[in-house]
Coordinates of C-alpha atoms (C1' of nucleotides) in Angstrom, one line a residue:
Chain A
M177 CA 55.3 168.4 231.0
L178 CA 53.7 165.0 230.7
L179 CA 55.8 161.9 231.6
K180 CA 55.4 159.4 228.9
E181 CA 56.4 155.8 228.4
N182 CA 59.1 154.9 225.9
P183 CA 57.1 155.1 222.7
V184 CA 59.4 152.6 221.0
S185 CA 57.6 149.3 220.6
H186 CA 59.3 147.9 217.6
H187 CA 62.8 146.7 218.3
D188 CA 62.5 144.5 215.3
C189 CA 64.0 146.0 212.2
E190 CA 61.8 143.9 209.9
A191 CA 58.7 145.6 211.3
C192 CA 60.3 149.1 211.4
P193 CA 58.2 151.8 209.7
I194 CA 61.2 153.2 207.9
R195 CA 62.7 149.8 207.0
H196 CA 62.6 150.5 203.2
R197 CA 63.5 154.1 203.1
A198 CA 66.3 154.5 205.7
V199 CA 70.0 153.9 205.5
C200 CA 69.2 150.2 206.0
A201 CA 66.9 150.0 203.1
R202 CA 69.0 147.7 201.0
C203 CA 70.2 145.5 203.7
D204 CA 69.1 141.8 203.7
S205 CA 68.1 140.0 206.9
D206 CA 71.6 138.9 207.7
E207 CA 72.8 142.5 207.5
L208 CA 69.9 143.7 209.6
E209 CA 70.8 141.3 212.3
L210 CA 74.3 142.8 212.5
L211 CA 72.8 146.3 212.6
E212 CA 70.4 145.3 215.4
E213 CA 73.4 144.6 217.6
I214 CA 74.8 148.1 217.4
K215 CA 71.5 150.0 217.5
Y216 CA 69.5 151.5 220.2
Y217 CA 66.6 153.9 220.4
R218 CA 66.4 157.4 221.8
S219 CA 63.3 159.6 222.3
F220 CA 63.2 163.3 222.4
E221 CA 60.4 165.8 223.2
A222 CA 59.4 168.7 221.0
G223 CA 62.0 171.5 221.5
Q224 CA 64.8 169.3 222.8
H225 CA 68.3 169.6 221.3
I226 CA 69.4 166.3 219.9
I227 CA 72.9 167.4 219.0
W228 CA 74.8 170.6 219.7
S229 CA 77.1 172.0 217.0
G230 CA 80.7 171.3 217.9
D231 CA 79.9 168.5 220.2
R232 CA 81.6 165.2 219.9
M233 CA 79.3 162.6 218.2
D234 CA 79.5 159.0 219.2
F235 CA 76.5 157.9 217.2
V236 CA 74.8 158.3 213.8
G237 CA 71.2 157.3 213.2
S238 CA 67.9 157.6 211.5
V239 CA 64.8 159.6 212.4
V240 CA 62.1 157.0 213.0
S241 CA 59.2 159.3 213.7
G242 CA 58.9 163.0 214.2
I243 CA 60.6 166.0 212.7
A244 CA 63.9 167.8 213.4
T245 CA 65.7 170.7 212.0
L246 CA 69.4 171.2 211.1
T247 CA 70.5 174.7 211.9
Q248 CA 73.6 176.8 211.7
T249 CA 74.0 179.9 213.9
M250 CA 76.4 182.8 213.7
E251 CA 78.0 184.4 216.8
D252 CA 75.6 187.3 216.7
G253 CA 72.6 185.0 216.7
R254 CA 71.6 185.0 213.1
T255 CA 70.5 181.4 212.3
Q256 CA 69.9 179.6 209.1
M257 CA 68.1 176.2 208.8
V258 CA 70.1 174.0 206.4
G259 CA 68.0 170.9 206.6
L260 CA 64.7 169.5 207.6
L261 CA 64.9 165.9 208.9
L262 CA 61.9 163.7 208.4
P263 CA 61.3 160.0 209.2
S264 CA 64.0 157.9 207.5
D265 CA 66.4 160.8 207.2
F266 CA 70.0 160.2 208.3
V267 CA 71.8 162.1 211.0
G268 CA 75.5 162.4 211.5
R269 CA 78.5 162.0 209.4
P270 CA 80.6 158.9 209.3
G271 CA 84.3 159.7 209.3
R272 CA 83.9 162.9 211.3
N273 CA 84.0 163.3 215.0
G274 CA 82.4 166.7 215.7
A275 CA 78.9 167.7 214.8
A276 CA 78.7 170.6 212.3
Y277 CA 75.2 171.7 213.0
D278 CA 72.6 171.9 215.8
V279 CA 69.9 169.3 215.5
V280 CA 66.6 170.2 217.3
A281 CA 63.4 168.1 217.5
T282 CA 60.5 170.3 216.5
T283 CA 58.0 167.5 217.4
D284 CA 58.3 164.6 219.7
L285 CA 60.8 162.3 218.0
V286 CA 62.3 158.8 218.0
M287 CA 65.8 158.1 216.7
C288 CA 67.3 154.8 215.8
C289 CA 70.9 155.3 216.7
F290 CA 74.0 153.3 215.8
R291 CA 77.2 153.4 217.7
K292 CA 79.5 155.3 215.5
K293 CA 82.6 153.2 215.5
P294 CA 81.0 149.8 214.7
F295 CA 78.7 151.5 212.2
E296 CA 81.8 152.9 210.3
Q297 CA 83.3 149.4 210.3
M298 CA 80.1 147.9 208.9
M299 CA 80.2 150.5 206.2
E300 CA 83.5 149.1 205.1
T301 CA 82.3 145.6 205.0
T302 CA 78.7 146.0 204.0
P303 CA 78.4 147.7 200.6
H304 CA 74.6 147.9 200.8
I305 CA 74.9 150.4 203.6
A306 CA 77.4 152.7 201.9
Q307 CA 75.5 152.4 198.6
R308 CA 72.2 153.5 200.3
L309 CA 73.9 156.2 202.2
L310 CA 75.4 157.6 199.0
Q311 CA 72.0 157.6 197.3
M312 CA 70.5 159.5 200.3
T313 CA 73.4 161.9 200.4
L314 CA 73.1 162.7 196.7
D315 CA 69.4 163.4 197.2
E316 CA 70.1 165.7 200.1
L317 CA 72.7 167.5 198.0
D318 CA 70.1 168.1 195.3
A319 CA 67.7 169.4 197.9
A320 CA 70.3 171.7 199.3
R321 CA 71.1 173.0 195.9
E322 CA 67.4 173.6 195.1
W323 CA 67.3 175.5 198.4
M324 CA 70.2 177.6 197.4
L325 CA 68.2 178.9 194.4
V326 CA 65.3 179.7 196.8
L327 CA 67.6 181.5 199.2
G328 CA 69.6 183.4 196.6
R329 CA 67.1 184.4 194.0
K330 CA 63.5 184.2 195.1
T331 CA 61.3 186.9 196.5
A332 CA 59.7 186.5 199.9
R333 CA 56.4 185.5 198.4
E334 CA 58.1 182.9 196.2
K335 CA 60.0 181.6 199.1
I336 CA 56.8 181.0 201.2
A337 CA 55.1 179.4 198.2
S338 CA 58.2 177.2 197.6
L339 CA 58.2 176.0 201.2
L340 CA 54.5 175.2 201.1
A341 CA 54.9 173.4 197.8
I342 CA 57.7 171.3 199.2
I343 CA 55.8 170.3 202.3
A344 CA 52.7 169.6 200.2
R345 CA 54.6 167.4 197.8
R346 CA 56.3 165.5 200.5
N347 CA 53.0 164.8 202.2
A348 CA 51.5 163.8 199.0
T349 CA 54.1 161.2 198.3
L350 CA 54.1 160.1 201.9
H351 CA 50.4 159.4 201.8
M352 CA 50.6 158.2 198.2
S353 CA 47.6 160.4 197.4
N354 CA 46.9 161.7 194.0
A355 CA 49.4 164.5 193.3
S356 CA 46.8 166.9 191.9
G357 CA 43.5 167.9 193.4
E358 CA 43.1 169.4 196.8
L359 CA 45.9 168.9 199.3
S360 CA 46.1 169.8 203.0
F361 CA 48.5 169.4 205.8
D362 CA 49.6 170.8 209.2
L363 CA 52.6 173.0 209.1
P364 CA 55.3 171.3 211.2
L365 CA 57.1 174.7 211.7
T366 CA 56.4 177.9 213.6
R367 CA 56.6 181.2 211.7
E368 CA 60.0 181.7 213.2
A369 CA 61.3 178.3 212.0
M370 CA 59.9 179.1 208.6
A371 CA 61.8 182.4 208.6
D372 CA 65.0 180.6 209.6
Y373 CA 64.5 178.2 206.7
L374 CA 63.8 180.9 204.2
G375 CA 66.3 183.5 205.2
L376 CA 63.5 186.0 206.2
T377 CA 62.2 187.6 209.4
L378 CA 59.2 186.1 211.0
E379 CA 57.2 189.3 210.3
T380 CA 57.8 188.9 206.6
V381 CA 56.7 185.3 206.8
S382 CA 53.5 186.2 208.5
R383 CA 52.8 189.0 206.0
Q384 CA 53.4 186.8 203.0
V385 CA 51.3 183.9 204.4
S386 CA 48.5 186.4 204.9
A387 CA 48.9 187.7 201.4
L388 CA 48.8 184.3 199.8
K389 CA 45.7 183.6 201.8
K390 CA 44.1 186.9 200.8
D391 CA 44.8 186.0 197.2
G392 CA 43.2 182.6 197.5
V393 CA 46.4 180.7 196.8
I394 CA 46.0 178.9 200.2
V395 CA 43.3 178.5 202.7
L396 CA 44.1 178.5 206.4
E397 CA 42.2 176.7 209.2
G398 CA 43.7 178.1 212.4
K399 CA 47.3 179.1 212.2
R400 CA 48.8 175.8 211.2
H401 CA 46.5 173.9 209.0
V402 CA 46.9 174.7 205.3
I403 CA 44.7 173.8 202.4
I404 CA 46.0 174.0 198.9
P405 CA 43.1 174.3 196.5
D406 CA 45.2 174.3 193.4
L407 CA 48.7 173.0 193.4
E408 CA 49.5 174.3 190.0
R409 CA 48.7 177.8 191.1
L410 CA 51.0 177.4 194.1
L411 CA 53.8 176.2 192.0
E412 CA 53.4 179.3 189.7
E413 CA 53.6 181.5 192.7
A414 CA 56.8 179.6 193.7
G415 CA 58.3 180.5 190.4
D416 CA 58.8 176.8 189.7
D417 CA 58.5 174.9 186.5
S418 CA 55.1 173.2 186.6
D419 CA 56.6 169.7 187.1
G420 CA 59.1 170.8 189.7
G421 CA 62.1 169.9 187.5
V422 CA 62.4 166.4 188.9
L423 CA 64.4 164.2 186.6
G424 CA 64.7 160.4 186.2
Chain B
M146 CA 90.4 182.1 169.4
L147 CA 93.5 180.1 169.4
L148 CA 93.5 176.6 168.1
K149 CA 95.4 174.4 170.5
E150 CA 96.6 170.9 170.6
N151 CA 95.0 168.4 172.9
P152 CA 96.4 169.4 176.2
V153 CA 96.0 165.9 177.6
S154 CA 99.3 164.2 177.8
H155 CA 98.8 161.9 180.7
H156 CA 96.6 159.0 179.8
D157 CA 98.2 157.1 182.6
C158 CA 96.2 157.3 185.8
E159 CA 99.2 156.7 188.0
A160 CA 100.7 160.0 186.7
C161 CA 97.4 161.9 186.9
P162 CA 97.6 165.2 188.8
I163 CA 94.3 164.4 190.6
R164 CA 95.1 160.8 191.3
H165 CA 94.9 161.1 195.0
R166 CA 92.0 163.5 195.4
A167 CA 89.5 162.4 192.8
V168 CA 86.8 159.7 192.9
C169 CA 89.6 157.2 192.1
A170 CA 91.7 158.2 195.0
R171 CA 91.3 155.0 196.9
C172 CA 91.6 152.7 194.0
D173 CA 94.6 150.4 193.8
S174 CA 96.5 149.7 190.5
D175 CA 94.2 146.8 189.5
E176 CA 91.1 149.0 189.9
L177 CA 92.8 151.8 188.0
E178 CA 93.3 149.6 185.1
L179 CA 89.6 148.8 185.0
L180 CA 88.9 152.5 185.1
E181 CA 91.3 153.2 182.3
E182 CA 89.2 151.0 180.0
I183 CA 86.1 153.1 180.4
K184 CA 87.6 156.5 180.5
Y185 CA 88.3 159.1 177.9
Y186 CA 89.3 162.8 178.1
R187 CA 87.5 165.8 176.8
S188 CA 88.7 169.4 176.6
F189 CA 86.6 172.5 176.8
E190 CA 87.4 176.1 176.2
A191 CA 86.5 178.9 178.6
G192 CA 82.9 179.8 178.3
Q193 CA 81.8 176.5 176.8
H194 CA 78.8 174.6 178.2
I195 CA 79.9 171.1 179.4
I196 CA 76.4 170.0 180.2
W197 CA 72.9 171.4 179.7
S198 CA 70.3 171.1 182.4
G199 CA 67.8 168.5 181.4
D200 CA 70.0 166.8 178.9
R201 CA 70.6 163.1 179.0
M202 CA 73.9 162.2 180.5
D203 CA 75.9 159.3 179.2
F204 CA 79.0 160.0 181.3
V205 CA 80.2 161.1 184.7
G206 CA 83.7 162.3 185.3
S207 CA 86.3 164.4 187.1
V208 CA 87.6 167.8 186.5
V209 CA 91.3 167.3 185.8
S210 CA 92.3 171.0 185.3
G211 CA 90.4 174.2 185.0
I212 CA 87.3 175.5 186.7
A213 CA 83.6 175.1 186.0
T214 CA 80.4 176.3 187.6
L215 CA 77.2 174.5 188.4
T216 CA 74.2 176.8 187.9
Q217 CA 70.4 176.6 188.1
T218 CA 68.3 179.0 186.1
M219 CA 64.6 180.0 186.4
E220 CA 62.4 180.6 183.4
D221 CA 62.6 184.3 183.7
G222 CA 66.4 184.2 183.7
R223 CA 67.4 184.5 187.3
T224 CA 70.3 182.3 187.9
Q225 CA 72.0 180.9 191.0
M226 CA 75.3 179.2 191.1
V227 CA 75.0 176.1 193.2
G228 CA 78.5 174.7 193.0
L229 CA 82.1 175.6 191.9
L230 CA 83.9 172.7 190.3
L231 CA 87.7 172.6 190.8
P232 CA 90.2 170.0 189.8
S233 CA 89.4 166.6 191.2
D234 CA 85.7 167.5 191.7
F235 CA 83.1 165.0 190.4
V236 CA 80.5 165.7 187.8
G237 CA 77.3 163.8 187.2
R238 CA 75.1 161.6 189.3
P239 CA 75.3 157.9 189.1
G240 CA 71.8 156.4 189.0
R241 CA 70.2 159.3 187.3
N242 CA 69.8 159.9 183.6
G243 CA 69.1 163.6 183.2
A244 CA 71.4 166.5 184.2
A245 CA 69.9 168.7 186.9
Y246 CA 72.1 171.7 186.4
D247 CA 74.0 173.6 183.7
V248 CA 77.8 173.0 183.9
V249 CA 79.9 175.7 182.3
A250 CA 83.7 175.9 182.0
T251 CA 84.9 179.3 183.2
T252 CA 88.4 178.6 182.2
D253 CA 89.9 176.2 179.7
L254 CA 89.2 172.8 181.2
V255 CA 90.0 169.1 180.9
M256 CA 87.6 166.4 182.1
C257 CA 88.3 162.8 182.7
C258 CA 85.0 161.1 181.6
F259 CA 83.8 157.6 182.4
R260 CA 81.1 156.0 180.4
K261 CA 78.1 156.0 182.7
K262 CA 76.8 152.5 182.5
P263 CA 80.1 150.7 183.1
F264 CA 81.0 153.2 185.8
E265 CA 77.8 152.4 187.6
Q266 CA 78.6 148.7 187.3
M267 CA 82.0 149.3 188.7
M268 CA 80.5 151.2 191.7
E269 CA 78.6 148.0 192.6
T270 CA 81.7 145.8 192.4
T271 CA 84.4 148.2 193.6
P272 CA 83.6 149.5 197.1
H273 CA 86.6 151.9 196.9
I274 CA 84.9 154.0 194.3
A275 CA 81.6 154.2 196.1
Q276 CA 83.3 154.9 199.4
R277 CA 85.3 157.7 198.0
L278 CA 82.3 159.2 196.2
L279 CA 80.4 159.1 199.4
Q280 CA 83.1 161.0 201.2
M281 CA 83.2 163.6 198.4
T282 CA 79.5 164.0 198.3
L283 CA 79.3 164.5 202.1
D284 CA 82.0 167.2 201.7
E285 CA 80.0 168.9 199.0
L286 CA 76.8 168.7 201.1
D287 CA 78.7 170.5 203.9
A288 CA 79.9 173.1 201.5
A289 CA 76.3 173.6 200.2
R290 CA 75.0 174.0 203.7
E291 CA 77.7 176.5 204.6
W292 CA 76.6 178.4 201.4
M293 CA 73.0 178.3 202.5
L294 CA 74.0 180.4 205.6
V295 CA 75.8 182.8 203.4
L296 CA 72.9 183.2 201.0
G297 CA 70.2 183.4 203.7
R298 CA 71.7 185.5 206.4
K299 CA 74.7 187.4 205.4
T300 CA 74.9 191.0 204.1
A301 CA 76.4 191.9 200.8
R302 CA 79.7 192.8 202.3
E303 CA 79.9 189.6 204.3
K304 CA 79.0 187.6 201.2
I305 CA 81.9 189.0 199.3
A306 CA 84.3 188.5 202.2
S307 CA 83.0 184.9 202.5
L308 CA 83.7 184.2 198.9
L309 CA 87.1 185.7 199.0
A310 CA 87.9 183.7 202.2
I311 CA 86.8 180.5 200.6
I312 CA 88.9 181.0 197.5
A313 CA 91.9 182.1 199.6
R314 CA 91.7 179.1 201.8
R315 CA 91.3 176.8 198.9
N316 CA 94.4 178.2 197.3
A317 CA 96.3 178.1 200.5
T318 CA 95.6 174.3 200.9
L319 CA 96.2 173.7 197.2
H320 CA 99.7 175.3 197.4
M321 CA 100.3 174.0 200.8
S322 CA 101.5 177.5 201.9
N323 CA 101.3 178.7 205.4
A324 CA 97.7 179.4 206.3
S325 CA 98.4 182.8 207.9
G326 CA 100.5 185.7 206.6
E327 CA 99.9 187.3 203.2
L328 CA 97.8 185.5 200.6
S329 CA 97.1 186.3 197.1
F330 CA 95.3 184.8 194.1
D331 CA 93.6 185.5 190.8
L332 CA 89.8 185.6 190.9
P333 CA 88.6 182.8 188.7
L334 CA 85.2 184.5 188.3
T335 CA 83.8 187.6 186.7
R336 CA 81.8 190.0 188.7
E337 CA 78.7 188.6 187.2
A338 CA 79.6 185.0 188.2
M339 CA 80.4 186.2 191.7
A340 CA 76.9 187.8 191.8
D341 CA 75.3 184.6 190.7
Y342 CA 77.2 182.7 193.4
L343 CA 76.2 185.1 196.1
G344 CA 72.7 185.9 195.2
L345 CA 73.5 189.6 194.4
T346 CA 73.6 191.8 191.4
L347 CA 76.9 192.5 189.7
E348 CA 76.7 196.2 190.6
T349 CA 76.5 195.3 194.3
V350 CA 79.4 193.0 194.0
S351 CA 81.4 195.7 192.4
R352 CA 80.5 198.2 195.0
Q353 CA 81.3 195.9 197.9
V354 CA 84.6 194.8 196.4
S355 CA 85.5 198.5 196.1
A356 CA 84.5 199.1 199.7
L357 CA 86.6 196.3 201.0
K358 CA 89.5 197.7 199.0
K359 CA 88.9 201.2 200.3
D360 CA 88.9 199.8 203.9
G361 CA 92.1 198.0 203.4
V362 CA 90.7 194.5 203.9
I363 CA 91.9 193.5 200.4
V364 CA 94.4 195.0 197.9
L365 CA 93.6 194.8 194.2
E366 CA 96.2 194.5 191.4
G367 CA 94.2 195.0 188.2
K368 CA 90.6 193.8 188.4
R369 CA 91.3 190.2 189.1
H370 CA 94.4 189.8 191.3
V371 CA 93.5 189.9 195.0
I372 CA 95.9 190.2 197.9
I373 CA 94.8 189.5 201.4
P374 CA 97.1 191.3 203.8
D375 CA 95.4 189.9 206.9
L376 CA 93.3 186.7 206.7
E377 CA 91.9 187.2 210.2
R378 CA 90.6 190.5 209.3
L379 CA 88.9 189.1 206.2
L380 CA 87.3 186.3 208.2
E381 CA 85.9 188.9 210.7
E382 CA 84.4 190.8 207.8
A383 CA 82.9 187.5 206.6
G384 CA 81.2 187.1 210.0
D385 CA 82.9 183.8 210.4
D386 CA 84.3 182.2 213.4
S387 CA 88.1 182.8 213.3
D388 CA 88.9 179.1 212.6
G389 CA 86.2 178.7 210.0
G390 CA 84.3 176.1 212.0
V391 CA 86.1 173.2 210.4
L392 CA 85.8 170.0 212.4
G393 CA 87.8 166.9 212.6
Chain C
dC187 C1' 91.5 203.8 166.3
dG188 C1' 87.2 201.8 167.4
dT189 C1' 84.7 198.1 169.3
dC190 C1' 83.3 194.9 172.7
dG191 C1' 83.4 192.7 177.1
dC192 C1' 83.9 193.8 181.7
dC193 C1' 83.8 196.8 185.4
dT194 C1' 82.7 201.0 188.2
dT195 C1' 80.0 204.7 189.9
dG196 C1' 75.8 207.6 190.7
dA197 C1' 70.8 208.5 191.6
dA198 C1' 66.3 206.9 192.3
dT199 C1' 63.4 203.2 193.9
dC200 C1' 61.7 199.2 196.3
dG201 C1' 61.4 195.0 199.1
dG202 C1' 62.2 193.3 203.3
dA203 C1' 64.0 194.5 208.0
dT204 C1' 63.3 196.8 212.1
dC205 C1' 60.8 198.7 215.8
dA206 C1' 56.5 198.7 218.0
dA207 C1' 51.8 197.7 219.2
dT208 C1' 48.1 194.4 219.4
dA209 C1' 45.8 189.8 218.7
dT210 C1' 45.1 184.9 219.6
dC211 C1' 45.2 181.0 222.3
dA212 C1' 46.5 177.3 225.4
dG213 C1' 47.7 176.6 229.9
dT214 C1' 47.5 177.9 235.0
dG215 C1' 45.9 179.1 239.1
dG216 C1' 42.7 181.9 242.0
Chain D
dC72 C1' 34.5 180.6 235.4
dC73 C1' 37.5 184.2 234.7
dA74 C1' 41.9 186.7 235.1
dC75 C1' 46.6 186.2 234.3
dT76 C1' 50.7 184.6 231.7
dG77 C1' 53.7 183.4 228.0
dA78 C1' 54.4 181.8 223.5
dT79 C1' 53.0 182.5 218.9
dA80 C1' 51.2 185.3 215.3
dT81 C1' 49.4 189.5 213.0
dT82 C1' 49.6 194.2 211.5
dG83 C1' 51.3 199.1 211.0
dA84 C1' 55.0 202.7 210.4
dT85 C1' 59.4 203.7 209.3
dC86 C1' 64.0 202.8 207.7
dC87 C1' 67.8 200.9 205.2
dG88 C1' 70.4 197.9 202.1
dA89 C1' 70.3 196.1 197.8
dT90 C1' 68.3 196.5 193.2
dT91 C1' 67.4 199.0 189.2
dC92 C1' 68.3 202.1 185.7
dA93 C1' 71.6 204.8 183.6
dA94 C1' 76.1 206.8 182.3
dG95 C1' 80.8 206.3 181.6
dG96 C1' 85.7 204.1 182.3
dC97 C1' 89.1 200.7 181.3
dG98 C1' 91.7 197.3 178.8
dA99 C1' 92.2 193.7 175.2
dC100 C1' 92.2 192.9 170.6
dG101 C1' 91.0 193.2 165.7

DNA sequence: CGTCGCCTTGAATCGGATCAATATCAGTGG
DNA sequence: CCACTGATATTGATCCGATTCAAGGCGACG
């Protein structure tokens, strides 16, 4: 495996790529300075465990770059992904000592960590942090509930289409492109990870991806690059309302 | 249907049964007085819709007594329950105008409502409210994620056992009884509601309940009263770790 | 008593899981 | 350059658990 230098060049919060979306988004310069004192960066390689379920946590933090998964595993090995962590997403739970889930980097990843104790203190004294964290947690809760519908009531084909739609929409907003027209992206997940996300087996994932391709809903370049010729069509296949049900 | 008087006798927050568990739990007397000014009570009968998905919301609030469900429905009628609201649970989302889910009372129910605008203002000025709401939302997020494992990876029998275990455990803490030994409770849900919670059909729910009964995991008195002779046994059937994986 | 809502049970069917073989491809070393 | 390896992905055959469709039971209530 390649040795690499520390990829973290920006120790300055003001220049941070997730400055306006992470838990610190509402902080002013004074507050940022306080945060700088309790923060540090950690890098992980693709495949590395960031946190083991049950372990004691002495930090919380934000994903700066890269992608990680949150998973739960039963004793017999069945696993379910319960969250997908993207840049700016928050990791850890203030007020709790043990980790409830495994967190695994699926790509090389950089985290901005805050020492837990001082962070919890800052939450008491700095409403901007608690307010932003509340907002983010409410969004995550909505996402989790949307996912419950997918897991509980959708067919395998609809599940795949839903996942692709979510990734496509996220990429669209990330790159502020036009929401309609042709979209394309690289899948950040293996077939197995997709299966763990969707409550399926990897074979079923593979079959349904092939089926969607055969039916022209998606176009594949290689195994991982996906082109969506018609987002509306994909959303139909996902069983979603055309606008995705997003509310003001 | 019986006409009934307004069952709300306690307009005084200090005497409220959910005083120490609801969103107001951390408020001191001064803050409670401010809340009293923007609050009002509403009663619902079993079966009534409290909120329709997509409707404009002009209040948020807490369940004071009774039980309600949060559900999502697809155009073709498939529905998934995404939350079970018990006394002290919070309804509505500050910072959002439209309701994302249907909320339905499954028993007669009383809500303590706050006018949304002033409540949002109070959240800015009263950290105790935002802090408590954050705590509650994080708990709900954990519950939602635990439910994702149930929906995605458990068998029908395990799903039923999981639901019973959750209700049993909740009742145990509610009545501060000894966690072990014999437990019993009334199911607050119909077979159909259980199916919607578990991502099953009502027939499958019925069959698996019968199977658990035949195998002696549960004892039924009538259709709704459930006795758990051995909680450990039930947890095994649920596929759960014996301690339920709860972390400090 | 008869009706309605809720629940149970049976038989047939189907979607996804399981088991198994093969394909693709990047990396590695001869 | 090619053969070997291991991780990832595809595809086929079969099986099984849950759904679907259908019939009937139970209890509350008018």
